[in-house]
PDB file of C-alpha atoms and ligand atoms in Angstrom:
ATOM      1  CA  UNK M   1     115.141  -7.524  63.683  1.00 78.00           C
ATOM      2  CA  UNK M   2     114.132 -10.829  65.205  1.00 94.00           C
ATOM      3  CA  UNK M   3     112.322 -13.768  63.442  1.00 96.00           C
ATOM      4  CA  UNK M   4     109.398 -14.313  65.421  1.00 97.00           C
ATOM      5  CA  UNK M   5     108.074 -17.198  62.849  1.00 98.00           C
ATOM      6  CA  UNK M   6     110.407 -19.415  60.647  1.00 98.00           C
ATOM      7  CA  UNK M   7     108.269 -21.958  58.327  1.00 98.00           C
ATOM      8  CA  UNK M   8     110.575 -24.046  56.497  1.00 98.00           C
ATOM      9  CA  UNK M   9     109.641 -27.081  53.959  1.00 98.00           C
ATOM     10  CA  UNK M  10     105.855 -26.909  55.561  1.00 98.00           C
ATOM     11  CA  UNK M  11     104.038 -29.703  53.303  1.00 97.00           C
ATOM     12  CA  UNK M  12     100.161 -30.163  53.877  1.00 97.00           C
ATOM     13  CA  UNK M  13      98.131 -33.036  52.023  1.00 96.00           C
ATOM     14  CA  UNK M  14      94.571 -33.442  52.754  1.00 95.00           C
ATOM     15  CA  UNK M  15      93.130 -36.812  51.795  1.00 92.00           C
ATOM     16  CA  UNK M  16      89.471 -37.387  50.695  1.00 90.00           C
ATOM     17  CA  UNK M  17      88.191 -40.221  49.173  1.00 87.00           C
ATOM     18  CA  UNK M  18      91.720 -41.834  48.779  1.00 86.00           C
ATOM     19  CA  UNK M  19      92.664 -38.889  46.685  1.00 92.00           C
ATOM     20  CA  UNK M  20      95.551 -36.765  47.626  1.00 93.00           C
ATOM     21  CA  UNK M  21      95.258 -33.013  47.306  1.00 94.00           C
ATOM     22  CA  UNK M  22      98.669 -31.492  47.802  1.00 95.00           C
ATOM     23  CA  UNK M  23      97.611 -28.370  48.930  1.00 96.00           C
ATOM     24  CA  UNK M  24     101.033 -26.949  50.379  1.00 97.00           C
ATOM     25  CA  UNK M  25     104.247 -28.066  48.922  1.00 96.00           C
ATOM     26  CA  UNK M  26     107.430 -26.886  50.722  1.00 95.00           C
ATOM     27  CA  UNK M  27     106.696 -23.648  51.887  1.00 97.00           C
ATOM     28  CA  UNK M  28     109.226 -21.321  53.493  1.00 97.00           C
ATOM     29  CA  UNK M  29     109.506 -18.532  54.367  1.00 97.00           C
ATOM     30  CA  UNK M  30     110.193 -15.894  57.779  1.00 97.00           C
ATOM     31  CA  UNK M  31     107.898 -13.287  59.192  1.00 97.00           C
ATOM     32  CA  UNK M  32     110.204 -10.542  61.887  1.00 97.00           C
ATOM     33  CA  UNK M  33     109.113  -8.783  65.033  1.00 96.00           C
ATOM     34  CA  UNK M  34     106.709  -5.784  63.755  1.00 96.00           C
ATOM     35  CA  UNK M  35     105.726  -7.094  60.524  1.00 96.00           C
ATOM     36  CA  UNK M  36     102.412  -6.820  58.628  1.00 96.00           C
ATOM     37  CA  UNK M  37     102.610  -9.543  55.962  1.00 98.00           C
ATOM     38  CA  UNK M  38      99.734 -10.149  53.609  1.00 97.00           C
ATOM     39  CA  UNK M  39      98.822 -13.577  52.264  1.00 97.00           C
ATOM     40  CA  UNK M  40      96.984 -12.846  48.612  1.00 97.00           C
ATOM     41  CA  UNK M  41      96.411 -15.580  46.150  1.00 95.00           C
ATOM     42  CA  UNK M  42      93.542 -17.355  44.040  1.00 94.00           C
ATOM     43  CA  UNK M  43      90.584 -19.055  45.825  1.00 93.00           C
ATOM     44  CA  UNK M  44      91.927 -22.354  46.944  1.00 93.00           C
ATOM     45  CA  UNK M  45      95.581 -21.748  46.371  1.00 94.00           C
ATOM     46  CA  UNK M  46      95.742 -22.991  50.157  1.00 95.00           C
ATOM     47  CA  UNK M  47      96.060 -19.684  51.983  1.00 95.00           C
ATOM     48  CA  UNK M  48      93.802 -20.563  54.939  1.00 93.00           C
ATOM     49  CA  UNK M  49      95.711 -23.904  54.856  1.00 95.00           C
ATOM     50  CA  UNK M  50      98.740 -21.571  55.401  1.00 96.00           C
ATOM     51  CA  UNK M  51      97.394 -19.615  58.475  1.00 95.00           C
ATOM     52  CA  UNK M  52      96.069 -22.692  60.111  1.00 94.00           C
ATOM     53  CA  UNK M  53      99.088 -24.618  59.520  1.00 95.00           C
ATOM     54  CA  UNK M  54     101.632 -21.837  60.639  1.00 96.00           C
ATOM     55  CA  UNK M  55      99.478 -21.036  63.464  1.00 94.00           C
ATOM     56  CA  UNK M  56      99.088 -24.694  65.035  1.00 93.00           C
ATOM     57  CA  UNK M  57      95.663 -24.668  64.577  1.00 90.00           C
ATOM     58  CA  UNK M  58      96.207 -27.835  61.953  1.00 91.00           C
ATOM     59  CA  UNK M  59      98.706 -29.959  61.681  1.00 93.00           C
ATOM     60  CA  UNK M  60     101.264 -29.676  58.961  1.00 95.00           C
ATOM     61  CA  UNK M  61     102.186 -33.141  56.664  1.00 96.00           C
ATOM     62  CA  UNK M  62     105.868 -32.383  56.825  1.00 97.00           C
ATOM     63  CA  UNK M  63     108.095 -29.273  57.254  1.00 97.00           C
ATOM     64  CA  UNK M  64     108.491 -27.187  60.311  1.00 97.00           C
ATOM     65  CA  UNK M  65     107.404 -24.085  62.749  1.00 98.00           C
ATOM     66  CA  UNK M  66     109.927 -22.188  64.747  1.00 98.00           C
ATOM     67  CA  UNK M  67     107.929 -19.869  66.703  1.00 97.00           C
ATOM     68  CA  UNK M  68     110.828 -17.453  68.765  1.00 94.00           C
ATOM     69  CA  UNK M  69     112.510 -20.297  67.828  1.00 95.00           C
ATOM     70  CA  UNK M  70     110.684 -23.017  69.300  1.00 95.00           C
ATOM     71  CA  UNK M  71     109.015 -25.557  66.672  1.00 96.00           C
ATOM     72  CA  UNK M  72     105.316 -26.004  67.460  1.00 96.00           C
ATOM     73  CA  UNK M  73     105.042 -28.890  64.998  1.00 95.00           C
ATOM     74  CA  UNK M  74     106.975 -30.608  67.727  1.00 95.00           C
ATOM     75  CA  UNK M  75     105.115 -29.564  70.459  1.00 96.00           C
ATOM     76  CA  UNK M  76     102.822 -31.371  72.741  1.00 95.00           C
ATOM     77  CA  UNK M  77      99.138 -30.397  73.109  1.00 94.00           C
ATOM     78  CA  UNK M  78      99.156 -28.576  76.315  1.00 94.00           C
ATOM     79  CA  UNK M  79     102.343 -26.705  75.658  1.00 95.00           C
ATOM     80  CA  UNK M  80     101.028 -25.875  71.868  1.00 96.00           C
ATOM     81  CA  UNK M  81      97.948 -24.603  73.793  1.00 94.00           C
ATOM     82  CA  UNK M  82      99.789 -22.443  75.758  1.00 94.00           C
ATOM     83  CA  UNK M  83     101.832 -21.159  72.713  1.00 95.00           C
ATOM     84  CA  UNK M  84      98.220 -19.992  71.298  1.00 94.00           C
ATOM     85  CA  UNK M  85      96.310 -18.249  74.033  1.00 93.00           C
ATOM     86  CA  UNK M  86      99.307 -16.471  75.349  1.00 93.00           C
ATOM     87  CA  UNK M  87     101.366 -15.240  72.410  1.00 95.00           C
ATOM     88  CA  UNK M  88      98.943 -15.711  69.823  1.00 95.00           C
ATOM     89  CA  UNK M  89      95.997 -14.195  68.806  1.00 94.00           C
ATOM     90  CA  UNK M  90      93.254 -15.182  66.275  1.00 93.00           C
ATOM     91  CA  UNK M  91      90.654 -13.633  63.737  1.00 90.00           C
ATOM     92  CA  UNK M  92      88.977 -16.271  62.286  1.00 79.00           C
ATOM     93  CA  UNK M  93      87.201 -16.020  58.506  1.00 63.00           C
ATOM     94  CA  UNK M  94      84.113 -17.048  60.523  1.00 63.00           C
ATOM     95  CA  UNK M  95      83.464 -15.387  63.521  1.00 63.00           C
ATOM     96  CA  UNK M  96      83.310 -17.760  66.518  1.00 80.00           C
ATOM     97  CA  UNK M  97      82.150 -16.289  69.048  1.00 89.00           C
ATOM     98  CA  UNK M  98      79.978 -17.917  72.020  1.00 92.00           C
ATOM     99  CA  UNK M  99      75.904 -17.619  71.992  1.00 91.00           C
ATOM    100  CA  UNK M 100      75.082 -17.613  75.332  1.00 92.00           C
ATOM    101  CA  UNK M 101      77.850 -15.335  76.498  1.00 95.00           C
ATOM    102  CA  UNK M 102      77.842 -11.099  75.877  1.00 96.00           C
ATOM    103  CA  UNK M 103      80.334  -9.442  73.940  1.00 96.00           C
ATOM    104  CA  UNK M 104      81.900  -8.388  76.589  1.00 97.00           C
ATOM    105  CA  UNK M 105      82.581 -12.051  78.346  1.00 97.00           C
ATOM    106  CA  UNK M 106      83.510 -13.305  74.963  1.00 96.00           C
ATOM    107  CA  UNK M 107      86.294 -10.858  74.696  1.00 96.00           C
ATOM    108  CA  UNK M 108      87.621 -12.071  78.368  1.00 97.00           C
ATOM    109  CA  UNK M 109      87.524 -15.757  77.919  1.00 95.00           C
ATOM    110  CA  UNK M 110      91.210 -16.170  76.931  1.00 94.00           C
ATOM    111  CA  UNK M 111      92.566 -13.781  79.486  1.00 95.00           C
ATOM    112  CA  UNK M 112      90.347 -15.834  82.071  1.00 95.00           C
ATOM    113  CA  UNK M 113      92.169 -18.706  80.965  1.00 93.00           C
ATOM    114  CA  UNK M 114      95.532 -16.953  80.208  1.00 91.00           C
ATOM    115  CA  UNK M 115      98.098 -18.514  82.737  1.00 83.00           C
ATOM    116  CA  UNK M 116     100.585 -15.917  81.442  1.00 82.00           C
ATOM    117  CA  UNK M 117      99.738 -12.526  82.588  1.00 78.00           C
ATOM    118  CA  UNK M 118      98.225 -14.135  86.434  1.00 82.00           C
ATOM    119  CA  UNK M 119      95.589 -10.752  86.318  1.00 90.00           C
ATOM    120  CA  UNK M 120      92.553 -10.484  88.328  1.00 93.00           C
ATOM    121  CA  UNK M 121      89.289 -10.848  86.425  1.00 94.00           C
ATOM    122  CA  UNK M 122      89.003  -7.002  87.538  1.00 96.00           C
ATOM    123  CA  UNK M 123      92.201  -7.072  85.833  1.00 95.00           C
ATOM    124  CA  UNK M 124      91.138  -8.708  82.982  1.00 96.00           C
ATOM    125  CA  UNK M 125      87.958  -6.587  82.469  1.00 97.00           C
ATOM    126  CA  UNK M 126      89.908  -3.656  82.579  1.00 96.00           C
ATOM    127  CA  UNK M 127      91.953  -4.395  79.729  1.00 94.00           C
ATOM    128  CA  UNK M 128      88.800  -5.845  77.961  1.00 96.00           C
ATOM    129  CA  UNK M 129      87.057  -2.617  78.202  1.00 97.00           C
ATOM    130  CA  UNK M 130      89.424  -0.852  77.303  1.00 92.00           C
ATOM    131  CA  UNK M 131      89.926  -2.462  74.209  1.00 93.00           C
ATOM    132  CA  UNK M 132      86.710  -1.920  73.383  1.00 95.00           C
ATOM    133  CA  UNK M 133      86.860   1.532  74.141  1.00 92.00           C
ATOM    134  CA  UNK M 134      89.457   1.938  72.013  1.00 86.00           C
ATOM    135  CA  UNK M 135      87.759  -0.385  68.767  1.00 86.00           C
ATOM    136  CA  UNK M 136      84.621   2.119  69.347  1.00 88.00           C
ATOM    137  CA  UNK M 137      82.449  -1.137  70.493  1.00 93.00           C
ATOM    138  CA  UNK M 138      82.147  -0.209  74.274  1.00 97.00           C
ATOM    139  CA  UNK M 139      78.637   0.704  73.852  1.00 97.00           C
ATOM    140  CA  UNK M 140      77.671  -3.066  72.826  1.00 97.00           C
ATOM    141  CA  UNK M 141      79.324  -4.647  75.891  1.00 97.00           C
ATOM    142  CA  UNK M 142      76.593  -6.106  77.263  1.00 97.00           C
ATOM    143  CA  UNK M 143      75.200  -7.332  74.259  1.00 97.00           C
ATOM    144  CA  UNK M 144      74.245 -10.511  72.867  1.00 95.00           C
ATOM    145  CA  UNK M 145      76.057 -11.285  69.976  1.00 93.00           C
ATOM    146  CA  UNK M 146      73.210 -11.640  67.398  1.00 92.00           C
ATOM    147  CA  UNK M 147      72.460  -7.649  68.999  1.00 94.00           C
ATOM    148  CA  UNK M 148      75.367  -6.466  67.302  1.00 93.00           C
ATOM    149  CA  UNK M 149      75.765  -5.582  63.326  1.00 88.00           C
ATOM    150  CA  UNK M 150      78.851  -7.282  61.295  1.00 83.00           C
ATOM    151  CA  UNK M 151      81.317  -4.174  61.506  1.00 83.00           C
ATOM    152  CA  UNK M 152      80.905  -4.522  65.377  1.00 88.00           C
ATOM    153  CA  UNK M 153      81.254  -8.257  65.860  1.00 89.00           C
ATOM    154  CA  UNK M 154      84.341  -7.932  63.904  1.00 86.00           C
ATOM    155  CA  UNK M 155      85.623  -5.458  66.300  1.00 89.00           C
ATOM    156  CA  UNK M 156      84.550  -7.699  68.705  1.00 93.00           C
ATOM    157  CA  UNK M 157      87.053 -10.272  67.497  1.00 92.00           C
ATOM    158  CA  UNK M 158      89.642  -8.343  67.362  1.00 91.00           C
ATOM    159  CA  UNK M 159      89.298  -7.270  71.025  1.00 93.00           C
ATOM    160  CA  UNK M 160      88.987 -10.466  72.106  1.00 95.00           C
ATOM    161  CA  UNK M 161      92.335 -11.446  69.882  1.00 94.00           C
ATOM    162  CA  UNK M 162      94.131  -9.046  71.630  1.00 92.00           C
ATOM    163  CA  UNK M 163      92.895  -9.811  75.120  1.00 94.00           C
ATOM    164  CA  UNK M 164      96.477 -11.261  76.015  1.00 93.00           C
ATOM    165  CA  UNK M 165      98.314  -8.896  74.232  1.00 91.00           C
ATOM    166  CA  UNK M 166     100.060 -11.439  71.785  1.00 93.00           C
ATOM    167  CA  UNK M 167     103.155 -11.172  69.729  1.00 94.00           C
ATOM    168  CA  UNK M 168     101.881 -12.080  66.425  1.00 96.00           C
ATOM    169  CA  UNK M 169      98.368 -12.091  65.180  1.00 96.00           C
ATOM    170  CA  UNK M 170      96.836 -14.279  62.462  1.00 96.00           C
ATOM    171  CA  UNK M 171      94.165 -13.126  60.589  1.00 95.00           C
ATOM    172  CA  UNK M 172      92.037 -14.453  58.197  1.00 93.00           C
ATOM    173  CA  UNK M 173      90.260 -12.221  55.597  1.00 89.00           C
ATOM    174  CA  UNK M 174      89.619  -9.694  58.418  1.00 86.00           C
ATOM    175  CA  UNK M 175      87.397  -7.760  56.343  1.00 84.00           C
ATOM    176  CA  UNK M 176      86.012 -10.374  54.197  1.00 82.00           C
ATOM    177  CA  UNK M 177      82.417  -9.669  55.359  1.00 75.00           C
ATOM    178  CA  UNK M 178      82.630  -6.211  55.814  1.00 78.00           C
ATOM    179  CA  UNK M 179      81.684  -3.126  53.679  1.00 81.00           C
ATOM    180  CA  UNK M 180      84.373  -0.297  52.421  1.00 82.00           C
ATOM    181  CA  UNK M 181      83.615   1.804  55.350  1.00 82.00           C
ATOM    182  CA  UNK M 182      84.105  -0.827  58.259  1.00 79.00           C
ATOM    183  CA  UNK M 183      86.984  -2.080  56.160  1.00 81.00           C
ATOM    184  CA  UNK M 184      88.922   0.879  56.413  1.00 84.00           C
ATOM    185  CA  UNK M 185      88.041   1.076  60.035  1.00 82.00           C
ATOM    186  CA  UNK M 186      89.246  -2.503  61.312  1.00 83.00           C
ATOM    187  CA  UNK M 187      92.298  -1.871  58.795  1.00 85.00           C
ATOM    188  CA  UNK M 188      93.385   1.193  60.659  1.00 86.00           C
ATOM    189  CA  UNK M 189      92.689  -0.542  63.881  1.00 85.00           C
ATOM    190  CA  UNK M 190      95.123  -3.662  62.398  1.00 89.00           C
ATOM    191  CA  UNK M 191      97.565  -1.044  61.235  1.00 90.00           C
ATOM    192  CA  UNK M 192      98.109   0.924  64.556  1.00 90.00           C
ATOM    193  CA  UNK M 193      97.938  -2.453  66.808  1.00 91.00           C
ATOM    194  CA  UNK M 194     100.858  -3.279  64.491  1.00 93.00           C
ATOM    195  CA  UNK M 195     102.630  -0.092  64.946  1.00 92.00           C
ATOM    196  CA  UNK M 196     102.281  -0.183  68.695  1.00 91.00           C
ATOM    197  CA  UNK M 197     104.003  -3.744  68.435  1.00 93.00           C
ATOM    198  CA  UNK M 198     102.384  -6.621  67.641  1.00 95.00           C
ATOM    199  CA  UNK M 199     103.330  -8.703  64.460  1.00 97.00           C
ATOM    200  CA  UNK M 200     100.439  -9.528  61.830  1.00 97.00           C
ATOM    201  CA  UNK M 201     100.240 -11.924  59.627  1.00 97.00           C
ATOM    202  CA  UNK M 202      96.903 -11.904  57.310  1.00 96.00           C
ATOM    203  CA  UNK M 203      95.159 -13.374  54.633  1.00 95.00           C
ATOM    204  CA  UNK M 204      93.402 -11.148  52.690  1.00 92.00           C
ATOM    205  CA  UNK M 205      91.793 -10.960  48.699  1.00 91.00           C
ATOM    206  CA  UNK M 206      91.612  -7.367  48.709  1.00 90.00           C
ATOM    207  CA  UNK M 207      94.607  -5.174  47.019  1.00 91.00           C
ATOM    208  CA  UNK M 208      93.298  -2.276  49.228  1.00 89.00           C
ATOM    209  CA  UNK M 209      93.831  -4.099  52.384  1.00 89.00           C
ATOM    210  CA  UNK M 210      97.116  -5.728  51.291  1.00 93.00           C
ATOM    211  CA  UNK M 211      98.076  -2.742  50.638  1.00 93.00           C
ATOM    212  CA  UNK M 212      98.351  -1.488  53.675  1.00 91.00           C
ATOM    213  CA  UNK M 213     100.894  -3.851  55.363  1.00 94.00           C
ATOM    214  CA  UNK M 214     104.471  -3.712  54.901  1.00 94.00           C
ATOM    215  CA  UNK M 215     104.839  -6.827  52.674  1.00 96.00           C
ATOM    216  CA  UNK M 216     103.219  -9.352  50.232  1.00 97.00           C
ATOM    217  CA  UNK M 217     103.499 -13.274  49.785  1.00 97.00           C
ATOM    218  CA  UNK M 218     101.800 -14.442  46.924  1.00 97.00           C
ATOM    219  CA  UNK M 219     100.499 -17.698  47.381  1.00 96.00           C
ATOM    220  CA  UNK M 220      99.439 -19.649  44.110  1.00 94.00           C
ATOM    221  CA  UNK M 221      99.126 -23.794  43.747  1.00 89.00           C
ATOM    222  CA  UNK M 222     100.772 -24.453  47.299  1.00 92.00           C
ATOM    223  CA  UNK M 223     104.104 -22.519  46.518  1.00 94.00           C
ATOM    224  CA  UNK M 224     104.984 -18.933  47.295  1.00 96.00           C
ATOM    225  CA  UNK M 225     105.201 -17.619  43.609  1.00 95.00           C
ATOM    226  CA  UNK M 226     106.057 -14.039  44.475  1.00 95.00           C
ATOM    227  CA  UNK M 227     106.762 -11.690  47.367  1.00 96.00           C
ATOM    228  CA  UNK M 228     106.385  -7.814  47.699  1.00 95.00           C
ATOM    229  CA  UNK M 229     107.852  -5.363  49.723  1.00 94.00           C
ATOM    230  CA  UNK M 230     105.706  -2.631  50.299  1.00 88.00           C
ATOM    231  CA  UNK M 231     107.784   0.968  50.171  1.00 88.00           C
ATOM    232  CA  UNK M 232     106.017   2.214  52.938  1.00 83.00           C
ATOM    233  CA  UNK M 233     107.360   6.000  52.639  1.00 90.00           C
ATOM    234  CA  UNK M 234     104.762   6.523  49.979  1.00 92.00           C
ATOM    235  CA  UNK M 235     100.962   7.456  49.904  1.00 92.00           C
ATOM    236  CA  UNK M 236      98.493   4.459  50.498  1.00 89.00           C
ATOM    237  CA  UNK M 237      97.281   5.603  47.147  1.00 92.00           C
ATOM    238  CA  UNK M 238     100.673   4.789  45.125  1.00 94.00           C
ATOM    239  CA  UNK M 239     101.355   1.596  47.483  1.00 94.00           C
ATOM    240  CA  UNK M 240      97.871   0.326  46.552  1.00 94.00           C
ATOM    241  CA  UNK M 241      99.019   1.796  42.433  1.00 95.00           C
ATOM    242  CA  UNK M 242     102.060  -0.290  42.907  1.00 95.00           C
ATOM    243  CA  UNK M 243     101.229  -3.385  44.482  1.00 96.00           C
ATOM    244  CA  UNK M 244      97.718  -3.913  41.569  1.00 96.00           C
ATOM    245  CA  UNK M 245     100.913  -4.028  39.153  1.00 95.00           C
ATOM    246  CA  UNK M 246     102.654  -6.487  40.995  1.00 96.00           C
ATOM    247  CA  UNK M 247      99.153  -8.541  41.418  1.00 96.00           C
ATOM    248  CA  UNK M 248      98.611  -7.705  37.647  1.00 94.00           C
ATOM    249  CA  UNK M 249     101.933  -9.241  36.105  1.00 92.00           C
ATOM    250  CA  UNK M 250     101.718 -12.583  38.536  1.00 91.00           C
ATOM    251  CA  UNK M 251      98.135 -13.367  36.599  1.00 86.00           C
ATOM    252  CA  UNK M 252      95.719 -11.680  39.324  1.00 84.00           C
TER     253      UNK M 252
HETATM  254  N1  ATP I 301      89.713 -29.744  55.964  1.00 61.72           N
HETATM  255  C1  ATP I 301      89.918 -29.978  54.657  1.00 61.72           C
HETATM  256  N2  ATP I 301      89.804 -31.209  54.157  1.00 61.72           N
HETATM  257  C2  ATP I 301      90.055 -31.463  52.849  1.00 61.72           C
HETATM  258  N3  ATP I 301      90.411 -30.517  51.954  1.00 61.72           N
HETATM  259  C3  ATP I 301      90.535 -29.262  52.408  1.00 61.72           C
HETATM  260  C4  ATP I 301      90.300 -28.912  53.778  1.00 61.72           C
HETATM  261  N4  ATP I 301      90.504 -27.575  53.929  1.00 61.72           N
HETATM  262  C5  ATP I 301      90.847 -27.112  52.718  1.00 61.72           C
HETATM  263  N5  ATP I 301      90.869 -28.115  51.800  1.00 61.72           N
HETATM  264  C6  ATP I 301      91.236 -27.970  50.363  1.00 61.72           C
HETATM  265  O1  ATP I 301      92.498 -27.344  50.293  1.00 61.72           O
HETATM  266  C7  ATP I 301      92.552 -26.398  49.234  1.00 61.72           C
HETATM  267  C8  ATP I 301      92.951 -25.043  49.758  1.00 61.72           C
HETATM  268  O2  ATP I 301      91.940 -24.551  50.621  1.00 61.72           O
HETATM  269  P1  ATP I 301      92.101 -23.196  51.423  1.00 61.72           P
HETATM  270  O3  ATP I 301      90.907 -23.053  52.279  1.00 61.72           O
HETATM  271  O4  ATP I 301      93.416 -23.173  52.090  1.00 61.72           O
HETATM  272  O5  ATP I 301      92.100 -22.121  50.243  1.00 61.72           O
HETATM  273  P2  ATP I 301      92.126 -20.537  50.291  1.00 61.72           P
HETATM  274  O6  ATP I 301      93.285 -20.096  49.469  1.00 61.72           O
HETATM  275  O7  ATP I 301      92.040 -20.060  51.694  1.00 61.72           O
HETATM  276  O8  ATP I 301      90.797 -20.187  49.485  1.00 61.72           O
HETATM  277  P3  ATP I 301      89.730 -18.976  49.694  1.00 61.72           P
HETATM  278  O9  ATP I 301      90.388 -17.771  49.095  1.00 61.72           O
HETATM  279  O10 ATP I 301      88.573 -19.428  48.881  1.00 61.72           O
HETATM  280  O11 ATP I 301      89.435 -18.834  51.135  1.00 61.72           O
HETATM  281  C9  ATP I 301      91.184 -26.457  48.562  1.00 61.72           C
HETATM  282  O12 ATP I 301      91.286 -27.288  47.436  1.00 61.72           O
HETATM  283  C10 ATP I 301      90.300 -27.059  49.623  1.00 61.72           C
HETATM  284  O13 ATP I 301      89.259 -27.791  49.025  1.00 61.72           O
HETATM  285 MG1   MG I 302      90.525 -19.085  52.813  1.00 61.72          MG
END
């Protein structure tokens, strides 16, 4: 299977009033083509830090980022840039999504500005609507975003993640705002976008969710204190039985 992301020795310090809070302290580790890796760990153990370190977003102290090979850390803006609306895709903790633009044109956005796929905007809204089709979210299209409840902006992101049909996703606490119901929905969604192909790589607190992907990094103090395999011929019921233990013994 290839490695589609390599972090090795990633270090990441933030600095406030001259006081140095190592928040990531040589990480490593490798994610492969079709994986659904969950990042767990306590509340400021630096898990965010992770995603947004990993994923270009921030810049790293030390260490480095092979994405296919190719380390981003290195990378100048515009190329990094690239790297992220074409083979990327993003859902944020908060939802950032444009006011004055509909659901529907925030979903295009980055396959307007996509130089990778060179699609029509007929193209583009094609694959835009169908996404939405397929999230159950067509209906809201033309809708404002404050016109649309939680479960469905979330949906929305999603969509718009996927606009340029990236090979790995980030995700950060996907279903943090949402209830058990809309949960299970965007987790099936996750789950079969992963299935058709795309890597994910997510942060999530909940065992149920974590569950559900086909291995665990446990993330505590800056350092990956455990990692968990996920044995995915058995029931969600027993994966979610098994992993809890797993969680239990590392102190969660
Ligand atoms: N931009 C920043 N500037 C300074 N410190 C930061 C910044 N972002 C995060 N931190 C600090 O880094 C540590 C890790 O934060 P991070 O957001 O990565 O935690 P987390 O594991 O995602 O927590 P949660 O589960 O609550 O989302 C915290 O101590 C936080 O205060
Ligand atoms: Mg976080």
């Amino acid at each position: 299977m290839a490695t589609v992301l390599e972090v090795k020795d990633l270090c990441k310090t933030y600095v406030t009033d001259k006081r140095q809070n190592n928040v990531l302290k040589n990480v490593s580790f490798k994610v492969d083509e079709g994986e659904m890796v969950a990042i767990m760990g306590p509340s400021a153990s630096g898990k965010s830090t992770l995603l947004y370190s990993v994923s270009g977003m921030d810049k790293a102290t030390s260490g480095t980022v092979l994405f296919d090979g190719k380390d981003i850390t290195a990378m100048k803006k515009n190329e990094l840039a690239d790297v992220r609306l074409d083979e990327m895709g993003f859902i944020f903790q908060q939802m950032y999504m444009m006011k004055n633009l509909t659901i529907l044109d925030n979903i295009l956005l980055p396959g307007l500005q996509s130089k990778k796929h060179k699609r029509s905007r007929k193209e583009v809204v094609q694959c835009g609507e169908d996404l939405m089709r397929k999230l159950g979210i067509i209906e809201a299209a033309d809708n404002d975003i404050n016109e649309v409840s939680g479960g469905q902006l979330q949906r929305a992101c999603i969509c718009r993640s996927l606009i340029n049909k990236p090979r790995l996703l980030f995700a950060d606490e996907p279903t943090g705002a949402l209830n058990r119901a809309n949960s299970n929905e965007v987790m099936e969604e996750l789950t079969k976008i992963n299935r058709e192909g795309t890597t994910v790589m997510m942060v999530t607190h909940d065992s149920k969710v974590a569950a559900k992907c086909t291995r665990v990094l446990y993330i505590s103090d800056g350092n990956i204190e455990g990692e968990y395999r996920s044995d995915v011929t058995k029931s969600d019921k027993e994966r979610e039985r098994a992993l809890n233990n797993w969680l239990m013994d590392l102190g969660w």
